[in-house]
Coordinates of C-alpha atoms and ligand atoms in Angstrom, one line a residue:
M1 CA 65.8 109.6 47.8
N2 CA 66.9 108.2 51.1
H3 CA 68.4 105.2 49.7
E4 CA 70.3 107.1 47.2
R5 CA 71.2 109.8 49.9
S6 CA 72.7 107.2 52.2
T7 CA 74.8 105.7 49.4
M8 CA 76.0 109.2 48.5
N9 CA 76.9 110.1 51.9
N10 CA 79.0 106.7 52.4
A11 CA 80.7 108.0 49.2
R12 CA 81.4 111.5 50.8
L13 CA 82.2 110.2 54.1
A14 CA 84.8 107.9 52.4
F15 CA 86.3 110.9 50.5
I16 CA 86.8 112.6 53.8
R17 CA 88.4 109.7 55.3
Q18 CA 90.8 109.5 52.4
R19 CA 91.7 113.2 53.1
L20 CA 92.6 112.4 56.7
V21 CA 95.0 109.9 55.5
E22 CA 96.5 112.3 53.1
H23 CA 97.1 114.6 56.1
G24 CA 98.0 112.3 58.6
A25 CA 95.0 113.2 60.8
E26 CA 92.9 110.9 62.6
A27 CA 89.6 112.8 62.8
V28 CA 88.2 116.2 61.2
L29 CA 85.9 118.6 62.9
L30 CA 83.6 120.3 60.3
G31 CA 81.3 123.3 61.0
A32 CA 80.5 125.2 58.0
A33 CA 77.0 124.8 56.9
P34 CA 77.8 123.9 53.2
D35 CA 80.3 121.6 54.5
V36 CA 78.1 119.7 56.7
R37 CA 75.2 119.7 54.2
W38 CA 77.4 118.3 51.6
A39 CA 78.7 115.5 54.0
V40 CA 75.6 114.4 55.7
G41 CA 72.4 116.2 53.9
F42 CA 71.7 118.5 57.0
T43 CA 70.3 121.9 55.5
G44 CA 70.1 123.8 58.9
S45 CA 72.8 126.4 60.0
N46 CA 74.1 125.2 63.3
A47 CA 76.0 122.0 63.4
L48 CA 79.2 120.1 64.0
L49 CA 80.4 117.0 62.3
A50 CA 83.1 114.9 63.7
V51 CA 84.4 112.3 61.5
T52 CA 86.9 109.6 62.4
A53 CA 88.2 106.5 60.6
E54 CA 85.6 104.5 62.3
A55 CA 82.6 106.9 63.1
A56 CA 80.8 110.0 62.3
H57 CA 79.0 112.2 64.7
F58 CA 76.7 115.0 63.9
V59 CA 76.0 117.5 66.8
T60 CA 73.3 120.4 66.5
D61 CA 71.2 122.3 69.0
G62 CA 67.6 121.8 70.1
R63 CA 66.0 123.9 67.4
Y64 CA 67.1 121.3 64.8
A65 CA 66.3 118.1 66.5
G66 CA 63.5 117.0 64.4
Q67 CA 64.9 118.4 61.1
A68 CA 68.4 116.5 62.1
R69 CA 66.7 113.3 62.5
Q70 CA 65.1 113.5 59.2
E71 CA 67.7 114.8 57.0
V72 CA 71.1 113.4 58.4
S73 CA 72.4 110.1 57.1
G74 CA 75.7 108.6 57.5
A75 CA 76.3 109.9 60.9
E76 CA 75.0 109.6 64.5
V77 CA 72.8 112.5 65.7
H78 CA 73.4 114.2 69.0
V79 CA 71.3 116.9 70.2
P80 CA 72.9 118.3 73.4
G81 CA 71.8 121.8 73.7
Y82 CA 73.8 124.9 72.6
D83 CA 77.3 123.8 73.7
L84 CA 78.1 121.9 70.6
H85 CA 82.0 121.7 71.1
G86 CA 81.4 121.1 74.9
H87 CA 79.4 117.9 73.7
V88 CA 82.0 116.7 71.3
A89 CA 84.8 117.1 73.9
E90 CA 82.8 115.7 76.8
A91 CA 81.2 112.9 75.0
G92 CA 84.4 112.0 73.1
L93 CA 83.4 112.0 69.8
L94 CA 86.8 112.6 68.3
G95 CA 87.6 109.3 69.7
P96 CA 91.3 108.8 70.7
A97 CA 92.3 111.1 67.9
R98 CA 95.3 113.3 68.6
R99 CA 95.7 114.9 65.4
V100 CA 92.6 116.6 64.1
A101 CA 92.1 118.4 60.9
L102 CA 90.2 121.6 60.3
P103 CA 89.2 123.4 57.2
A104 CA 91.9 126.1 57.3
E105 CA 89.9 128.9 55.8
Q106 CA 87.2 128.7 58.3
V107 CA 89.1 129.1 61.7
T108 CA 90.2 132.4 63.1
L109 CA 92.9 132.7 65.8
A110 CA 90.1 133.4 68.4
D111 CA 88.6 129.9 67.5
M112 CA 91.9 128.3 67.5
E113 CA 92.6 129.5 71.2
R114 CA 89.1 128.3 72.2
L115 CA 89.6 124.9 70.8
R116 CA 92.9 124.6 72.4
D117 CA 91.4 125.2 75.7
L118 CA 88.3 122.9 74.9
Y119 CA 90.3 120.0 73.7
P120 CA 93.5 119.7 75.7
G121 CA 96.0 117.2 74.2
V122 CA 94.6 117.7 70.6
E123 CA 97.0 118.8 68.0
W124 CA 95.1 120.8 65.3
V125 CA 95.9 120.4 61.6
P126 CA 94.6 123.3 59.4
V127 CA 94.0 122.0 56.1
P128 CA 93.3 124.5 53.2
G129 CA 90.7 123.5 50.8
F130 CA 89.6 120.3 53.0
L131 CA 86.4 119.3 51.0
A132 CA 87.3 121.6 47.9
E133 CA 87.8 118.5 45.5
G134 CA 84.9 116.8 46.8
R135 CA 82.3 119.5 46.6
G136 CA 84.0 120.8 43.4
S137 CA 83.1 117.5 41.7
K138 CA 79.4 117.7 41.2
E139 CA 77.0 114.7 41.0
E140 CA 74.4 114.8 38.1
W141 CA 71.5 115.5 40.6
E142 CA 73.5 118.5 41.9
I143 CA 74.2 119.8 38.4
E144 CA 70.5 119.6 37.8
A145 CA 69.7 121.7 41.1
I146 CA 72.0 124.3 39.7
R147 CA 70.6 124.2 36.2
R148 CA 67.0 124.8 37.9
A149 CA 68.3 127.6 39.9
Q150 CA 70.0 129.1 36.7
A151 CA 66.7 128.7 35.0
L152 CA 64.9 130.5 37.4
T153 CA 67.3 133.6 37.2
E154 CA 66.9 133.6 33.6
E155 CA 63.1 133.9 33.7
V156 CA 63.6 136.9 36.1
F157 CA 66.0 138.4 33.6
D158 CA 63.5 137.9 30.9
G159 CA 60.8 139.5 32.7
L160 CA 63.0 142.2 33.8
L161 CA 64.1 143.5 30.2
S162 CA 60.8 145.4 29.6
R163 CA 61.4 147.4 32.8
I164 CA 64.7 148.6 31.6
A165 CA 64.3 152.1 30.2
P166 CA 65.6 155.8 30.4
G167 CA 64.5 157.2 33.9
V168 CA 64.2 153.9 35.8
S169 CA 66.7 153.7 38.6
E170 CA 69.3 150.9 39.3
R171 CA 67.6 150.5 42.7
D172 CA 64.3 149.8 40.9
L173 CA 65.6 147.0 38.8
A174 CA 67.6 145.4 41.8
A175 CA 64.3 145.5 43.9
E176 CA 62.5 143.8 41.1
I177 CA 65.3 141.2 40.6
A178 CA 65.0 140.3 44.5
Y179 CA 61.1 140.3 44.3
Q180 CA 60.7 138.3 41.2
H181 CA 63.3 135.6 42.5
L182 CA 61.3 135.1 45.7
R183 CA 58.0 135.1 44.0
R184 CA 59.2 132.4 41.8
G185 CA 60.5 130.2 44.5
A186 CA 64.1 130.9 45.1
D187 CA 65.2 130.3 48.8
R188 CA 67.0 133.6 48.7
L189 CA 69.3 135.7 46.5
A190 CA 72.8 134.5 46.3
F191 CA 74.1 137.9 46.5
D192 CA 72.9 141.5 46.4
P193 CA 72.1 142.2 42.7
I194 CA 74.6 144.2 40.7
V195 CA 72.9 146.8 38.5
A196 CA 75.3 149.4 37.3
S197 CA 74.7 151.9 34.4
G198 CA 76.6 154.1 32.3
R199 CA 80.0 155.3 34.0
R200 CA 78.9 153.1 37.0
S201 CA 79.1 150.0 34.7
A202 CA 82.7 150.5 34.9
L203 CA 82.6 149.5 38.5
P204 CA 83.0 145.7 38.5
H205 CA 80.8 145.3 41.7
G206 CA 78.8 148.2 41.1
R207 CA 76.0 147.7 43.8
A208 CA 72.7 149.0 42.6
S209 CA 72.4 152.9 43.5
A210 CA 69.7 155.7 43.1
K211 CA 71.2 156.5 39.8
T212 CA 68.7 156.5 36.9
I213 CA 69.3 155.0 33.6
R214 CA 70.0 157.3 30.7
P215 CA 69.7 156.8 26.9
R216 CA 72.8 155.1 25.0
E217 CA 74.1 153.7 28.4
F218 CA 75.1 150.1 29.1
V219 CA 73.6 148.4 32.0
V220 CA 75.5 145.5 33.8
I221 CA 73.2 143.2 35.5
D222 CA 74.7 140.6 37.8
M223 CA 72.4 138.2 39.6
G224 CA 72.0 134.8 41.3
C225 CA 69.8 132.8 43.7
M226 CA 69.9 129.9 46.0
L227 CA 67.3 127.3 45.0
D228 CA 67.2 123.9 47.1
G229 CA 70.6 124.7 48.3
Y230 CA 72.2 125.5 45.1
A231 CA 73.2 128.7 43.4
S232 CA 72.8 130.4 40.2
D233 CA 75.0 133.3 38.9
M234 CA 74.5 135.2 35.6
T235 CA 75.5 138.6 34.0
R236 CA 74.3 140.2 30.9
T237 CA 75.2 143.7 29.7
V238 CA 72.3 145.5 27.7
A239 CA 72.5 148.9 25.9
V240 CA 69.4 151.4 26.3
G241 CA 69.4 153.0 22.9
E242 CA 72.2 152.5 20.2
P243 CA 75.6 152.7 21.9
E244 CA 78.6 154.4 20.6
V245 CA 81.1 152.3 18.2
G246 CA 83.5 151.7 21.1
M247 CA 81.0 150.5 23.4
R248 CA 79.8 148.0 20.7
R249 CA 83.4 147.1 19.9
A250 CA 84.3 146.3 23.6
Y251 CA 81.0 144.2 23.9
E252 CA 82.0 142.1 20.8
A253 CA 85.5 141.6 22.3
V254 CA 84.2 140.7 25.7
L255 CA 81.6 138.1 24.0
A256 CA 84.6 136.7 22.1
A257 CA 86.7 136.3 25.1
Q258 CA 83.8 134.8 26.9
E259 CA 83.2 132.1 24.0
A260 CA 87.1 131.3 23.8
G261 CA 87.2 130.6 27.7
I262 CA 83.9 128.6 27.7
A263 CA 85.5 126.5 24.8
A264 CA 88.6 125.9 27.0
V265 CA 86.4 124.3 29.7
R266 CA 86.9 120.7 30.2
A267 CA 87.6 118.2 33.2
G268 CA 91.5 118.3 34.0
A269 CA 92.0 121.9 32.4
A270 CA 94.2 124.0 34.4
G271 CA 92.3 127.0 35.8
R272 CA 94.8 129.4 34.6
D273 CA 94.8 127.9 30.8
V274 CA 91.2 128.6 30.7
D275 CA 91.7 132.2 32.0
R276 CA 94.6 132.8 29.5
A277 CA 92.2 131.4 26.4
A278 CA 89.7 134.3 27.5
R279 CA 92.5 136.9 28.3
E280 CA 94.3 136.6 25.0
V281 CA 91.3 137.6 23.2
L282 CA 90.9 140.9 25.1
V283 CA 94.7 141.5 24.9
E284 CA 94.5 141.2 21.2
A285 CA 91.6 143.6 21.2
G286 CA 93.7 146.0 23.1
L287 CA 91.6 145.6 26.2
G288 CA 93.7 143.4 28.2
E289 CA 94.7 146.0 31.0
Y290 CA 91.1 146.6 31.4
F291 CA 90.2 143.0 32.5
S292 CA 90.9 143.3 36.1
H293 CA 89.7 140.1 37.9
G294 CA 90.0 136.4 37.2
L295 CA 87.7 134.7 34.5
G296 CA 85.4 132.8 37.0
H297 CA 84.9 130.7 40.1
G298 CA 83.1 127.4 41.1
V299 CA 79.4 127.5 41.9
G300 CA 77.4 125.0 43.9
L301 CA 76.3 125.1 47.6
E302 CA 77.9 128.6 47.7
V303 CA 78.2 131.0 44.9
H304 CA 81.7 131.3 45.2
E305 CA 83.7 128.2 46.0
F306 CA 86.5 126.1 44.4
P307 CA 87.6 125.7 41.8
R308 CA 88.9 129.3 40.8
V309 CA 89.4 130.0 37.1
S310 CA 92.2 132.6 37.3
Y311 CA 95.8 133.3 36.3
H312 CA 96.5 132.6 40.0
A313 CA 95.2 129.2 40.1
D314 CA 97.5 126.2 39.8
H315 CA 94.6 123.6 40.2
V316 CA 92.7 121.8 37.5
L317 CA 89.0 121.5 37.1
P318 CA 87.4 118.4 38.6
E319 CA 85.3 116.3 36.4
N320 CA 81.7 117.7 36.5
T321 CA 82.6 120.8 38.5
V322 CA 80.6 123.9 37.7
V323 CA 82.2 127.2 37.0
T324 CA 81.4 130.7 35.9
I325 CA 83.1 132.1 32.7
E326 CA 82.6 135.9 33.3
P327 CA 85.3 138.1 31.6
G328 CA 84.8 141.8 31.8
V329 CA 86.3 145.2 30.7
Y330 CA 86.0 148.2 32.7
L331 CA 87.1 151.6 31.2
P332 CA 87.1 154.0 34.0
E333 CA 84.6 157.0 33.8
R334 CA 83.4 155.6 30.6
F335 CA 81.7 152.2 30.7
G336 CA 81.9 148.4 31.6
V337 CA 81.0 145.2 29.9
R338 CA 80.6 141.9 31.7
I339 CA 79.1 138.6 30.4
E340 CA 78.7 135.6 32.8
D341 CA 77.5 132.0 32.0
L342 CA 77.6 128.8 33.9
V343 CA 79.4 125.9 32.5
V344 CA 79.9 122.4 33.4
A345 CA 83.4 120.9 32.9
R346 CA 82.5 117.7 31.2
R347 CA 85.2 115.1 30.2
D348 CA 84.8 115.9 26.7
G349 CA 84.3 119.8 26.8
P350 CA 82.0 122.3 28.2
E351 CA 78.3 122.1 28.9
N352 CA 76.7 125.8 29.1
L353 CA 73.8 125.6 31.6
T354 CA 72.9 129.1 30.4
R355 CA 70.3 129.7 27.7
T356 CA 69.8 133.6 27.7
P357 CA 71.3 134.8 24.2
K358 CA 74.4 137.0 24.2
V359 CA 73.9 139.1 21.3
L360 CA 73.9 142.5 22.3
L361 CA 70.4 143.8 23.4
V362 CA 69.6 147.2 22.4
L363 CA 66.5 148.1 24.4
Ligands
LIG401 ZN1 77.7 137.0 38.8
LIG402 ZN1 80.2 135.1 39.2

């Protein structure tokens, strides 16, 4: 593992240095935990990583001294105390760099002012999606980690089915989802579970409420966890008792759209084309106006990350990226349906990491 990890980090640092060249920068300063983890393997939460053409310096606080020495590879470890930026500046860890890149999404205006004070003479270069392509293209061991997280979520879903019945509240089910994930070894939930029944299922992000489930309702359940640093994400819609004809028809349309979306996933496909493949099916079914969000998102060290699978997305799917495919329709004051799987964009097409069946379950 250590050897594998050090070669892996060399490739990742090489990717970072390539990005510097592309943006005419001489160094980059990374501080978001998933970025730092991806680059040098550190799993803690407070660190900075300064990478120049010649060197890589990792800086954390005293709580992480031991952990950093065990985990970090490819960078020199510094444990100066709590003022991490102060150390980077005083110890000159950016070398002679004058143009220093920053991941644009992670820096606030307040941060920029502070950085200008701390590092006089540095010209900061905000770069959108600095690590996006690198983190987006998964290695096989990362795909296996995501597969394990997804399998855990699916076990939780299997166990949950016997509890979904009239009279049970959404909140009961959400609590069960959280408990069962943690009991089975998840690091934590990836997000608060969505459990939305009846009319509330028409809310795409319906947080679990005190509402109890009634007969002939849909229940939309969207959940995921973090396991060994990687996320899972899955949505299923089940019926409690035989649903109305219109509900079943909508379910079948969403399922057909989802399958069309999955079939369009491959390395090099444009995010917007994958979205369109699914969306056309819903438009033909007369439900296009009720599909009110993008088709999916990347999943990895974060549950929402690059690439987006959306009609807005200009980019293409990197090889071996992992994305969700999650079309949904939301009929206000009536019901909603969403179905979500995790899919790898292989060179020759999709590989679905999700095993849970998608025929409409009537409980
Ligand atoms: Zn989800
Ligand atoms: Zn999702």
